[in-house]
CSV table of C-alpha atoms (C1' of nucleotides) in Angstrom, one decimal:
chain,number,residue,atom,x,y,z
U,1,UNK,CA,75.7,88.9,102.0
U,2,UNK,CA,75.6,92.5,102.9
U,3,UNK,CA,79.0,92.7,101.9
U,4,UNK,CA,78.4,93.6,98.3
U,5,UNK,CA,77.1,96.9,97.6
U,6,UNK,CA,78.7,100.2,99.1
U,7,UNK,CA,82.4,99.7,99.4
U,8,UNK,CA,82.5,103.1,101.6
U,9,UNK,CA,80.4,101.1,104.4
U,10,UNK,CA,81.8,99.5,107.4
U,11,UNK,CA,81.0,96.2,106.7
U,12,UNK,CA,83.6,95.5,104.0
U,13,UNK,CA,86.4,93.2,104.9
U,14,UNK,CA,90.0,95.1,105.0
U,15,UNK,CA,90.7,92.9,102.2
U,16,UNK,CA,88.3,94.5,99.9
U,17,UNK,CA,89.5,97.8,101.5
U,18,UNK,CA,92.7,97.5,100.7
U,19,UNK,CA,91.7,96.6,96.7
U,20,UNK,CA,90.0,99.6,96.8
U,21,UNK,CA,92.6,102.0,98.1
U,22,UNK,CA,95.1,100.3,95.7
U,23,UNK,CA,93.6,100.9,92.4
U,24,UNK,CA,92.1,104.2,93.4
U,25,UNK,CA,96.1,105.1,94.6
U,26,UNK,CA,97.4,103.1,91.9
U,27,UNK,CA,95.3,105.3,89.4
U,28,UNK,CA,96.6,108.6,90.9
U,29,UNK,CA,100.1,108.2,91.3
U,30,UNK,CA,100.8,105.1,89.1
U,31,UNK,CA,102.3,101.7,90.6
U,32,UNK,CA,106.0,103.3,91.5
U,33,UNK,CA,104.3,105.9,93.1
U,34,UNK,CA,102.4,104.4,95.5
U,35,UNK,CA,104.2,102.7,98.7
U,36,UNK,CA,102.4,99.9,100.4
U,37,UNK,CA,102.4,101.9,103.6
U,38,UNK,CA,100.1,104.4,101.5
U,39,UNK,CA,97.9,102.1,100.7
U,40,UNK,CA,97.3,100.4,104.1
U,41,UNK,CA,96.8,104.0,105.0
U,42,UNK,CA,94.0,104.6,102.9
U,43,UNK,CA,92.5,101.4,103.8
U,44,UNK,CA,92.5,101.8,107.5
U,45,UNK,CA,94.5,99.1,108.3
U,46,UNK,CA,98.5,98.4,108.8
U,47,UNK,CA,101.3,98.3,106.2
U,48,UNK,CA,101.4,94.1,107.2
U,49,UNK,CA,97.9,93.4,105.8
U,50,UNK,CA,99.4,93.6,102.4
U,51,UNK,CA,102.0,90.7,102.6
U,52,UNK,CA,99.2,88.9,104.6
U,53,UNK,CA,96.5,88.7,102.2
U,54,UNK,CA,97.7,89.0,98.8
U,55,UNK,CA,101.7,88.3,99.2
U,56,UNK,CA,103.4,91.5,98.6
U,57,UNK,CA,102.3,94.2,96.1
U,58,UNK,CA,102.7,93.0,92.5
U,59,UNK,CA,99.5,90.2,93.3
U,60,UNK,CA,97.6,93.1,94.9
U,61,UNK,CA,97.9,94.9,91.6
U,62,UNK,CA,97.1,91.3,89.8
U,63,UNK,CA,94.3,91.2,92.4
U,64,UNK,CA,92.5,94.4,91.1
U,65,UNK,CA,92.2,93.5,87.8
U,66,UNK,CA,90.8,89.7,88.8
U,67,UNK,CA,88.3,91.4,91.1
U,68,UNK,CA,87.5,94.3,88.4
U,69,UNK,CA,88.3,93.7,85.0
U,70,UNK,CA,84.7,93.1,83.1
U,71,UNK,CA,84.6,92.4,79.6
U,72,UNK,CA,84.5,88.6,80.3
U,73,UNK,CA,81.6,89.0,78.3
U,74,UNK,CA,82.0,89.7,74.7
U,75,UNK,CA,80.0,86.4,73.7
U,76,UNK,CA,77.2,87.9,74.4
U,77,UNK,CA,77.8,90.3,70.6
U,78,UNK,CA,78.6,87.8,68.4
U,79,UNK,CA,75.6,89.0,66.1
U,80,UNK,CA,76.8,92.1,66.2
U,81,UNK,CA,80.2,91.0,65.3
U,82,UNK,CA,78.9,89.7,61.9
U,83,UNK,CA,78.7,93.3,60.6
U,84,UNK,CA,82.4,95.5,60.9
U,85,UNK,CA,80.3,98.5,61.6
U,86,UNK,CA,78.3,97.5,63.7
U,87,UNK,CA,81.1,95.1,65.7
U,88,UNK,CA,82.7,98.4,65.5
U,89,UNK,CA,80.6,100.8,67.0
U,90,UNK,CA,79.3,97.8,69.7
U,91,UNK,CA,83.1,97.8,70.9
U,92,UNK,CA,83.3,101.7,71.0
U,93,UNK,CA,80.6,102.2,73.0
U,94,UNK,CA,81.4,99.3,75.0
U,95,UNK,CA,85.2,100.6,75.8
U,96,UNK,CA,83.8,103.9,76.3
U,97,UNK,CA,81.3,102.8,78.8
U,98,UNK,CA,84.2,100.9,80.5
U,99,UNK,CA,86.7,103.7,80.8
U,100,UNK,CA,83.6,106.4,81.9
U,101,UNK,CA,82.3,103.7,84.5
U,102,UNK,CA,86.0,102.9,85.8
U,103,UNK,CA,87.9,105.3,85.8
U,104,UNK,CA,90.6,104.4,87.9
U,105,UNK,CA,90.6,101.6,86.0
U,106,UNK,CA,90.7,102.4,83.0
U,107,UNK,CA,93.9,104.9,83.8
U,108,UNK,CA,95.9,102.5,85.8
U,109,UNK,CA,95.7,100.0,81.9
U,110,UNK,CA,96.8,103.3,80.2
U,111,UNK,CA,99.5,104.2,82.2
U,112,UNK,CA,101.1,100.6,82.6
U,113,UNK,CA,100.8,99.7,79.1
U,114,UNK,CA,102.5,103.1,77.9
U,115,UNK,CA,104.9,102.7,80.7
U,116,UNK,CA,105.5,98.7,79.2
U,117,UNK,CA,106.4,98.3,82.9
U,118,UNK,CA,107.0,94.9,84.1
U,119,UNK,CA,103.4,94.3,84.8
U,120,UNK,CA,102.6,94.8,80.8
U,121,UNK,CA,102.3,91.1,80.9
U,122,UNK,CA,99.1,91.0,83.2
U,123,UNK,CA,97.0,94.3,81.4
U,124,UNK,CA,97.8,92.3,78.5
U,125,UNK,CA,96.1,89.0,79.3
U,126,UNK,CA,93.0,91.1,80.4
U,127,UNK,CA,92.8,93.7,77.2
U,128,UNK,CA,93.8,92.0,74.5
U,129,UNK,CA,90.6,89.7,74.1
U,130,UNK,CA,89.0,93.6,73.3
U,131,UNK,CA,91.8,94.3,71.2
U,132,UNK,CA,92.1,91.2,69.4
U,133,UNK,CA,88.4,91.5,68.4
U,134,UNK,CA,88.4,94.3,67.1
U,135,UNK,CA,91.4,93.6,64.6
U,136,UNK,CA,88.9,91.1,63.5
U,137,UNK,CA,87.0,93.6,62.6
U,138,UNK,CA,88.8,95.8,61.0
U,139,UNK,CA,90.2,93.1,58.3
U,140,UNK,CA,86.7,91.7,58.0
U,141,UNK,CA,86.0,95.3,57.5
U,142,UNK,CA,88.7,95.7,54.6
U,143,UNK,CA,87.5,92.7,53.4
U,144,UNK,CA,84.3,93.1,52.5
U,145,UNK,CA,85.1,96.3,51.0
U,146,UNK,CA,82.8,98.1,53.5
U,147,UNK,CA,86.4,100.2,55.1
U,148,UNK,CA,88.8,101.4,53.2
U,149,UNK,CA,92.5,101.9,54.2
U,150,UNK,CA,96.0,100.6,53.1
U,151,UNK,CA,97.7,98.8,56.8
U,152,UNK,CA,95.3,97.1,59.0
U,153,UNK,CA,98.6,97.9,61.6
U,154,UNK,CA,98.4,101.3,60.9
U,155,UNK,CA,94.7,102.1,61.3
U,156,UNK,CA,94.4,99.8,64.5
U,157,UNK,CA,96.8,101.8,66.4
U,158,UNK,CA,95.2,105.0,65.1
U,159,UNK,CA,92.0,103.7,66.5
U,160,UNK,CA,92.9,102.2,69.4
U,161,UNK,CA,94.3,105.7,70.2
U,162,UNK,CA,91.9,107.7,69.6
U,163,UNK,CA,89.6,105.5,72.0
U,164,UNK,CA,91.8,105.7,74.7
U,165,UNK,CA,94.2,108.8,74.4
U,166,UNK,CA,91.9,111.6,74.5
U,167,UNK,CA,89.8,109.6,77.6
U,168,UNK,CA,92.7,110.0,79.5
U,169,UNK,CA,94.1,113.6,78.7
U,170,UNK,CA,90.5,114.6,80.2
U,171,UNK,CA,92.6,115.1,82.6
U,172,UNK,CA,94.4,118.0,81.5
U,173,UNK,CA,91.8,120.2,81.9
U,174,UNK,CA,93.7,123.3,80.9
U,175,UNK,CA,93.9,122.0,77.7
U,176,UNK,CA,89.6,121.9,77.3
U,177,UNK,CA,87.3,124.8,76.6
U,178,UNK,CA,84.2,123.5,78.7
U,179,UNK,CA,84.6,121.1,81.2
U,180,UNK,CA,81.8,118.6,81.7
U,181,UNK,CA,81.4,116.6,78.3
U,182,UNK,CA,78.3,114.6,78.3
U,183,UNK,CA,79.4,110.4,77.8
U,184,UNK,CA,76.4,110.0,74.6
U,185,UNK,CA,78.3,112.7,73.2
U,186,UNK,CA,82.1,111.5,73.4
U,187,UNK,CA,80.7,108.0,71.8
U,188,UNK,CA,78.5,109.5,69.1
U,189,UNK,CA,81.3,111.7,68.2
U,190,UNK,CA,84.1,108.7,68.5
U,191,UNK,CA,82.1,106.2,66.4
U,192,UNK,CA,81.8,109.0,63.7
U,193,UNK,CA,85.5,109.9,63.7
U,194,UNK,CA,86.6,106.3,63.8
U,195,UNK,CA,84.4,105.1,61.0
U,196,UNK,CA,84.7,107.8,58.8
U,197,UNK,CA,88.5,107.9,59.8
U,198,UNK,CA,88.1,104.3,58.1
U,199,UNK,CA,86.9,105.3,55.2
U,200,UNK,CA,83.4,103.9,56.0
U,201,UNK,CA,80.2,105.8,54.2
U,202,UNK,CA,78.1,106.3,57.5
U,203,UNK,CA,74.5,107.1,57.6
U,204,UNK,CA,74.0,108.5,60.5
V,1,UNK,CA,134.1,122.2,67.8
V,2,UNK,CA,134.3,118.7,66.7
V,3,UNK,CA,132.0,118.4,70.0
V,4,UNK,CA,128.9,118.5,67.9
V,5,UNK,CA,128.5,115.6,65.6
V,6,UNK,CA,128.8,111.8,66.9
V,7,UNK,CA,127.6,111.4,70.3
V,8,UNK,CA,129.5,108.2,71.0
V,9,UNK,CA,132.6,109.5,70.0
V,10,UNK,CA,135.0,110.3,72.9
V,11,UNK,CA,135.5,113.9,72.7
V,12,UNK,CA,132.0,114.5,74.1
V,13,UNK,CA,132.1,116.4,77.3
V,14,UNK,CA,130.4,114.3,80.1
V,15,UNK,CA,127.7,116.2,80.5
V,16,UNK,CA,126.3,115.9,77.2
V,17,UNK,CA,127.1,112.2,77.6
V,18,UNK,CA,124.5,112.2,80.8
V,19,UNK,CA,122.3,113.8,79.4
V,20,UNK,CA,122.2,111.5,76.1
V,21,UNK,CA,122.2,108.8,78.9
V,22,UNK,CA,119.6,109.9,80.9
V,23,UNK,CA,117.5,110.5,77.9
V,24,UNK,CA,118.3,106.6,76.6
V,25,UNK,CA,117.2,105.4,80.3
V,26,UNK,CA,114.4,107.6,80.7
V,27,UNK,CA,112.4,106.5,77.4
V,28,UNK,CA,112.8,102.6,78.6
V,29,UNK,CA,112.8,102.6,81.9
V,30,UNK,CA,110.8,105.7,82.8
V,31,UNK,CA,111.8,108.5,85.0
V,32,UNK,CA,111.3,106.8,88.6
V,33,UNK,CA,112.4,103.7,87.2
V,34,UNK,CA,115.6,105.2,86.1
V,35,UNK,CA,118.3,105.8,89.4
V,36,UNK,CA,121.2,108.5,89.0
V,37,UNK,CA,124.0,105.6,89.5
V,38,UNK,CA,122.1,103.7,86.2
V,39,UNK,CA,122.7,107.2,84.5
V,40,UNK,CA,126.0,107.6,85.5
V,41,UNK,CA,127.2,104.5,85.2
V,42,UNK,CA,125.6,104.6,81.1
V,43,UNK,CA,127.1,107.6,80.7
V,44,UNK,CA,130.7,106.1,82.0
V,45,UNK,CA,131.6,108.3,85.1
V,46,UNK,CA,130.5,109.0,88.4
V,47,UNK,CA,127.7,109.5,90.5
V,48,UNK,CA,128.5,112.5,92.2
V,49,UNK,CA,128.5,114.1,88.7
V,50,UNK,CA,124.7,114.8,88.1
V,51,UNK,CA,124.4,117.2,91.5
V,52,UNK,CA,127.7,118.2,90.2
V,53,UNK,CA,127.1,119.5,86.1
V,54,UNK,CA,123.7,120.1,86.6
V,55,UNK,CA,122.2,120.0,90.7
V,56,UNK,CA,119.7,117.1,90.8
V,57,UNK,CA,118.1,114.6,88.9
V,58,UNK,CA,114.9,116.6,88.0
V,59,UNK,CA,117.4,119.6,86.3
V,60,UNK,CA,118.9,116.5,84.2
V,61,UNK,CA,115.0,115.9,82.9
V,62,UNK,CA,115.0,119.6,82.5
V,63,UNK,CA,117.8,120.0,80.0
V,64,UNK,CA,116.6,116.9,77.8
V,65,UNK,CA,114.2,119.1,76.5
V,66,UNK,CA,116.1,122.3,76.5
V,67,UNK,CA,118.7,120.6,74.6
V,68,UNK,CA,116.3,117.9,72.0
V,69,UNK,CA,113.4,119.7,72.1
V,70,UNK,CA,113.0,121.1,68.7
V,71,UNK,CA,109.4,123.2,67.7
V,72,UNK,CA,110.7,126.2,68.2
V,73,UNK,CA,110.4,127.0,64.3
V,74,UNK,CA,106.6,126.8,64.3
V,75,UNK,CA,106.5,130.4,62.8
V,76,UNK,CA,107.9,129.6,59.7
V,77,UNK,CA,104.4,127.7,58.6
V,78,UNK,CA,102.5,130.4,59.0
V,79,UNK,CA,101.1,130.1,55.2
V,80,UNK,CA,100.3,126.9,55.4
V,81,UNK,CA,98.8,127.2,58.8
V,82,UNK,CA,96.2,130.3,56.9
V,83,UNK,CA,94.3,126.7,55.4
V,84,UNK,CA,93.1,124.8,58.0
V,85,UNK,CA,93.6,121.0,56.0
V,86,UNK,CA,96.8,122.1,54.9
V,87,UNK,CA,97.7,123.7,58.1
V,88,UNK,CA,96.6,120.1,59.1
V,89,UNK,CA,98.8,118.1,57.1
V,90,UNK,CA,101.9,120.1,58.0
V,91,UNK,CA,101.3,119.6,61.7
V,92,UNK,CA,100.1,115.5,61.3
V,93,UNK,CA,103.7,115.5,59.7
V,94,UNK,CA,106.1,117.3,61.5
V,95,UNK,CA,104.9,115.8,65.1
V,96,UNK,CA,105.0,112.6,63.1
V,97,UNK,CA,108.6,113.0,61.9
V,98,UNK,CA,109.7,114.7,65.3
V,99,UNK,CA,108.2,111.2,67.0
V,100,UNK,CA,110.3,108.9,64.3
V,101,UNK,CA,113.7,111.1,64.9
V,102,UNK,CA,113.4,110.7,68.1
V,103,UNK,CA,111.9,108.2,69.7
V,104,UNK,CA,113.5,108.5,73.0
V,105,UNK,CA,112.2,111.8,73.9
V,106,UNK,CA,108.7,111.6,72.5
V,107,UNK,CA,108.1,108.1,74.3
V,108,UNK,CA,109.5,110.2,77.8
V,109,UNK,CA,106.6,113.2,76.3
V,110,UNK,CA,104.1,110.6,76.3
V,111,UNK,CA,105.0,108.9,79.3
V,112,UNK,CA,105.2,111.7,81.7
V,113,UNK,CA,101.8,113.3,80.2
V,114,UNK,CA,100.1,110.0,80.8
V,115,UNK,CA,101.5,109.7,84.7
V,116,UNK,CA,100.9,113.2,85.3
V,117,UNK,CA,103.9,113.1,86.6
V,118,UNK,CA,105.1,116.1,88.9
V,119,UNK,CA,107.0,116.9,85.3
V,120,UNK,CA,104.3,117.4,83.8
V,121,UNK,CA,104.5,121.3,83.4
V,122,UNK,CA,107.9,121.3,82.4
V,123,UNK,CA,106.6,118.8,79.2
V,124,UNK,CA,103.4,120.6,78.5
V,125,UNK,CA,105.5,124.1,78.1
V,126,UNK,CA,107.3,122.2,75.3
V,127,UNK,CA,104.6,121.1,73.5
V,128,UNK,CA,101.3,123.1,74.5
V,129,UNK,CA,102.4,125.4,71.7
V,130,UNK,CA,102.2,122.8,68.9
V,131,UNK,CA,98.8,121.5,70.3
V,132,UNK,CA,97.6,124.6,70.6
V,133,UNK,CA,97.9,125.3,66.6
V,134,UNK,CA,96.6,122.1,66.2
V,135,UNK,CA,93.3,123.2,67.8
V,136,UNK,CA,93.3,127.0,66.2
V,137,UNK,CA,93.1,124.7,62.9
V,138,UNK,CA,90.2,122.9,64.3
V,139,UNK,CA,88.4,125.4,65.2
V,140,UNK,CA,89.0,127.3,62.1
V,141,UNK,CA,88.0,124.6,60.3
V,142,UNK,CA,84.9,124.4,61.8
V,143,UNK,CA,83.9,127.8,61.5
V,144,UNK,CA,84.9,128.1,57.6
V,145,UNK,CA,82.9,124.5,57.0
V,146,UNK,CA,85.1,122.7,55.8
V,147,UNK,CA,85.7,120.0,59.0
V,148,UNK,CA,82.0,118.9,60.2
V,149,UNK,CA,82.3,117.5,64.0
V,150,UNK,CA,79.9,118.7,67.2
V,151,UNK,CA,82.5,119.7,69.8
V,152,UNK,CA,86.5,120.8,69.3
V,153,UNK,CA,87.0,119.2,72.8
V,154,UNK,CA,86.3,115.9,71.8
V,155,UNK,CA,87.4,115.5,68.8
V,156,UNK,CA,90.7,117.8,69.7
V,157,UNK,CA,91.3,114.6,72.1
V,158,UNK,CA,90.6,112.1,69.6
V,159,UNK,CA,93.1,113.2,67.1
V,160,UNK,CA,96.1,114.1,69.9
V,161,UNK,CA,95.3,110.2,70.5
V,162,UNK,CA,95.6,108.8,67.1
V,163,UNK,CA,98.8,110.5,66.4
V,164,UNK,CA,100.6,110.0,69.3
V,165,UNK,CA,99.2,106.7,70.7
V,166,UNK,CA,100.1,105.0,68.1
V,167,UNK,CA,103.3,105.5,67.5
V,168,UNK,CA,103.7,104.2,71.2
V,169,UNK,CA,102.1,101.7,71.1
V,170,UNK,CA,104.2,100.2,68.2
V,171,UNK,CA,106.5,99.1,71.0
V,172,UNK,CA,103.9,96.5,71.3
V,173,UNK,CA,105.1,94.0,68.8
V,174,UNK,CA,103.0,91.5,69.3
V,175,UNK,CA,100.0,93.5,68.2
V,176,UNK,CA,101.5,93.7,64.9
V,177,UNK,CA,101.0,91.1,61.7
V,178,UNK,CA,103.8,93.0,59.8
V,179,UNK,CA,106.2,94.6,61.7
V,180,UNK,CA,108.7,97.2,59.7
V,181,UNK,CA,106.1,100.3,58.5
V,182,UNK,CA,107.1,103.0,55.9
V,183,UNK,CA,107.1,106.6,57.8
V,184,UNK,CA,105.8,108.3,54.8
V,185,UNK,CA,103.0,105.1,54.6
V,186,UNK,CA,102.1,105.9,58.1
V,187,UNK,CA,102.0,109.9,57.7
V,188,UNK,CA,99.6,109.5,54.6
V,189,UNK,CA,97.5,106.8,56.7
V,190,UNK,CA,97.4,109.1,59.7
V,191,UNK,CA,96.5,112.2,57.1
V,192,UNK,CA,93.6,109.7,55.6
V,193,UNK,CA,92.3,108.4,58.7
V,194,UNK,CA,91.9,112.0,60.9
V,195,UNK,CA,91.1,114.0,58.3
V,196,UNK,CA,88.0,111.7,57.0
V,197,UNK,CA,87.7,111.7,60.9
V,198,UNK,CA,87.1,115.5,60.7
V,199,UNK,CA,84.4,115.3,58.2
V,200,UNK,CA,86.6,116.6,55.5
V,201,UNK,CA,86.4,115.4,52.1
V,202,UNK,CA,89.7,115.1,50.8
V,203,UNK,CA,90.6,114.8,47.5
V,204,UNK,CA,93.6,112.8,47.6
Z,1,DG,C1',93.4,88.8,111.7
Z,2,DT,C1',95.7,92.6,112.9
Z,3,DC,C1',99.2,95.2,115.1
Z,4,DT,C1',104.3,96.8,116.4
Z,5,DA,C1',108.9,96.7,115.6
Z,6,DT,C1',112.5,95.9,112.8
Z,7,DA,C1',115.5,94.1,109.0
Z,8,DC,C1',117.2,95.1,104.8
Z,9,DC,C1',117.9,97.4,100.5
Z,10,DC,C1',118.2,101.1,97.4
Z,11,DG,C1',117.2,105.8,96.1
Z,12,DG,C1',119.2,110.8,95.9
Z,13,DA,C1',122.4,114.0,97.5
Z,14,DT,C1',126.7,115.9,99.3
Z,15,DA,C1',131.4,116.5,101.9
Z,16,DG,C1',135.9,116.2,101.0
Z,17,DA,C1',140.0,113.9,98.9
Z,18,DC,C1',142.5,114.0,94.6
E,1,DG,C1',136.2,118.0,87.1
E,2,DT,C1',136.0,113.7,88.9
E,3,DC,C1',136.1,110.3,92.4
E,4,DT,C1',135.2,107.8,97.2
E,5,DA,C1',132.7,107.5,101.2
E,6,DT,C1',128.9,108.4,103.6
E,7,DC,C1',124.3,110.2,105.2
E,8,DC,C1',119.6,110.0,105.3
E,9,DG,C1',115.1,109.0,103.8
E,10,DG,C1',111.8,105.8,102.3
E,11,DG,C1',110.6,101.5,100.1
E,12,DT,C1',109.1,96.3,100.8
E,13,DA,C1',108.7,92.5,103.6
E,14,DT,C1',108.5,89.7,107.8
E,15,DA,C1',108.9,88.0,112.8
E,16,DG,C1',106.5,87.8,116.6
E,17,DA,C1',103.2,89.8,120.1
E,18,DC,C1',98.3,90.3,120.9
DNA sequence: GTCTATACCCGGATAGAC
DNA sequence: GTCTATCCGGGTATAGAC
């Protein structure tokens, strides 16, 4: 009952601890990097909590995106999805929003998808829903004439990097001039350079 | 002297065979993933020999890139780099041919940059230079009006993700409708796609 | 439920024989 | 130069006490 909100207070079960320390450690140092002994660690408990509650470390990895993964809920846009551009800039923002609210997150799907570790499987069930709808888009898109582009293959990968590449090479920070970039910004500017990147006559 | 031309044949020294090895494992399995007996045992001899020829594991992932790495003849662009689209176009194409001639060492680029891996300073001296034009042409760009975008930052980000995600992410089959692409098809998509990003009006 | 102690395996590195 | 044998550290997992 009280055990929802802050998952720094006391009253969280080591369970929950545990998830916690995982995806945060998980994020940091990817999956190889990060022992089970670390991870009890950082969760205040002992290294045998791990095979206790979840069965070894693989279903605590499963465990974090079953306990954190939103995007359940892309019903809820199907009018938006009627337009491309507007399914399209919906599902930036939305992504966006995703990788600034979770970071950890959003970094451990990064890493184990470029890695195509043995746990590819798993992102895969959770991100592809995303993915898959904005394909959709894209031909509908083509379609009706509204984008313009040769390989519906070609452009999806070029967007589906640009979403998620440059979110995670935040991280080199030598690489930016100024530091702190505001969220409202990144997603103005991505919708812009994805939709004209398609070839789509915006209005601003 | 007939050391340089078929890597497979026999008269390659060992060495070169480890490293070719290393390189091989590294790209699919990743650089934890990978063990110096899996190396050794690739590259047909023994496991002693990586302290041996070349002191540890990490010097192995060292002289990859001394050895593959090309991008050291950036100089000799220096016309086309005086224009920032053309400067452009020259850069989307050479990092896209470098990634399609070898795939193996730009999937280990990727890969390490994404873990930020304890590597990662040994991969960013290799390429930091070609990324670093990249931006000059942004930012030039900008200034001379011919690219239209609020912050280099972002979109800086944006277009290191489109050209390099996507290449990885090819690997990803089952995202794909068709799956054989043209190079020179996706190098005019990519040209499209960031430079309509980059508020340029191109002429085709 | 949580801890201690331990089993077991596999990684990287090296000494020393050939 | 190359191999065999071995060391040592650290990883996951579990048995059993509390």
């Amino acid at each position: 009952m009280s055990q929802q909100q802050d998952p720094s207070q006391q009253d969280v079960s080591i369970k929950t601890k545990i998830l916690l320390a995982a995806k945060k450690l998980f994020s940091q140092q990817g999956y190889d990097g990060t022992s089970v002994r670390q991870i009890c660690e950082e969760a205040g408990g002992n290294v045998a909590l791990v095979s206790y509650h979840f069965g070894g470390k693989e279903n605590v990895f499963r465990a974090i995106f079953e306990e954190y993964f939103p995007g359940k809920d892309l019903g809820q846009y199907e009018a938006e999805f009627q337009d491309p551009v507007n399914g399209m800039k919906v599902l930036i923002r939305g992504v966006l929003e995703f990788f600034a609210q979770d970071e950890e997150l959003s970094r451990i799907i990064h890493q184990e998808l470029t890695m195509q570790s043995p746990r590819t499987e798993i992102v895969e069930g959770f991100v592809m829903p995303v993915w898959g709808k904005m394909r959709e888009l894209l031909e509908m898109g083509k379609e009706r004439g509204v984008f313009h582009f040769q390989s519906v293959d070609i452009v999806f990968f070029l967007t589906i990097g640009a979403l998620t590449y440059h979110h995670n090479c935040r991280a080199v920070q030598s690489w930016m001039a100024n530091q702190e970039t505001d969220l409202n910004e990144t997603i103005e500017a991505a919708m812009g350079f994805i939709l004209q990147g398609l070839g789509c006559q915006i209005e601003k």
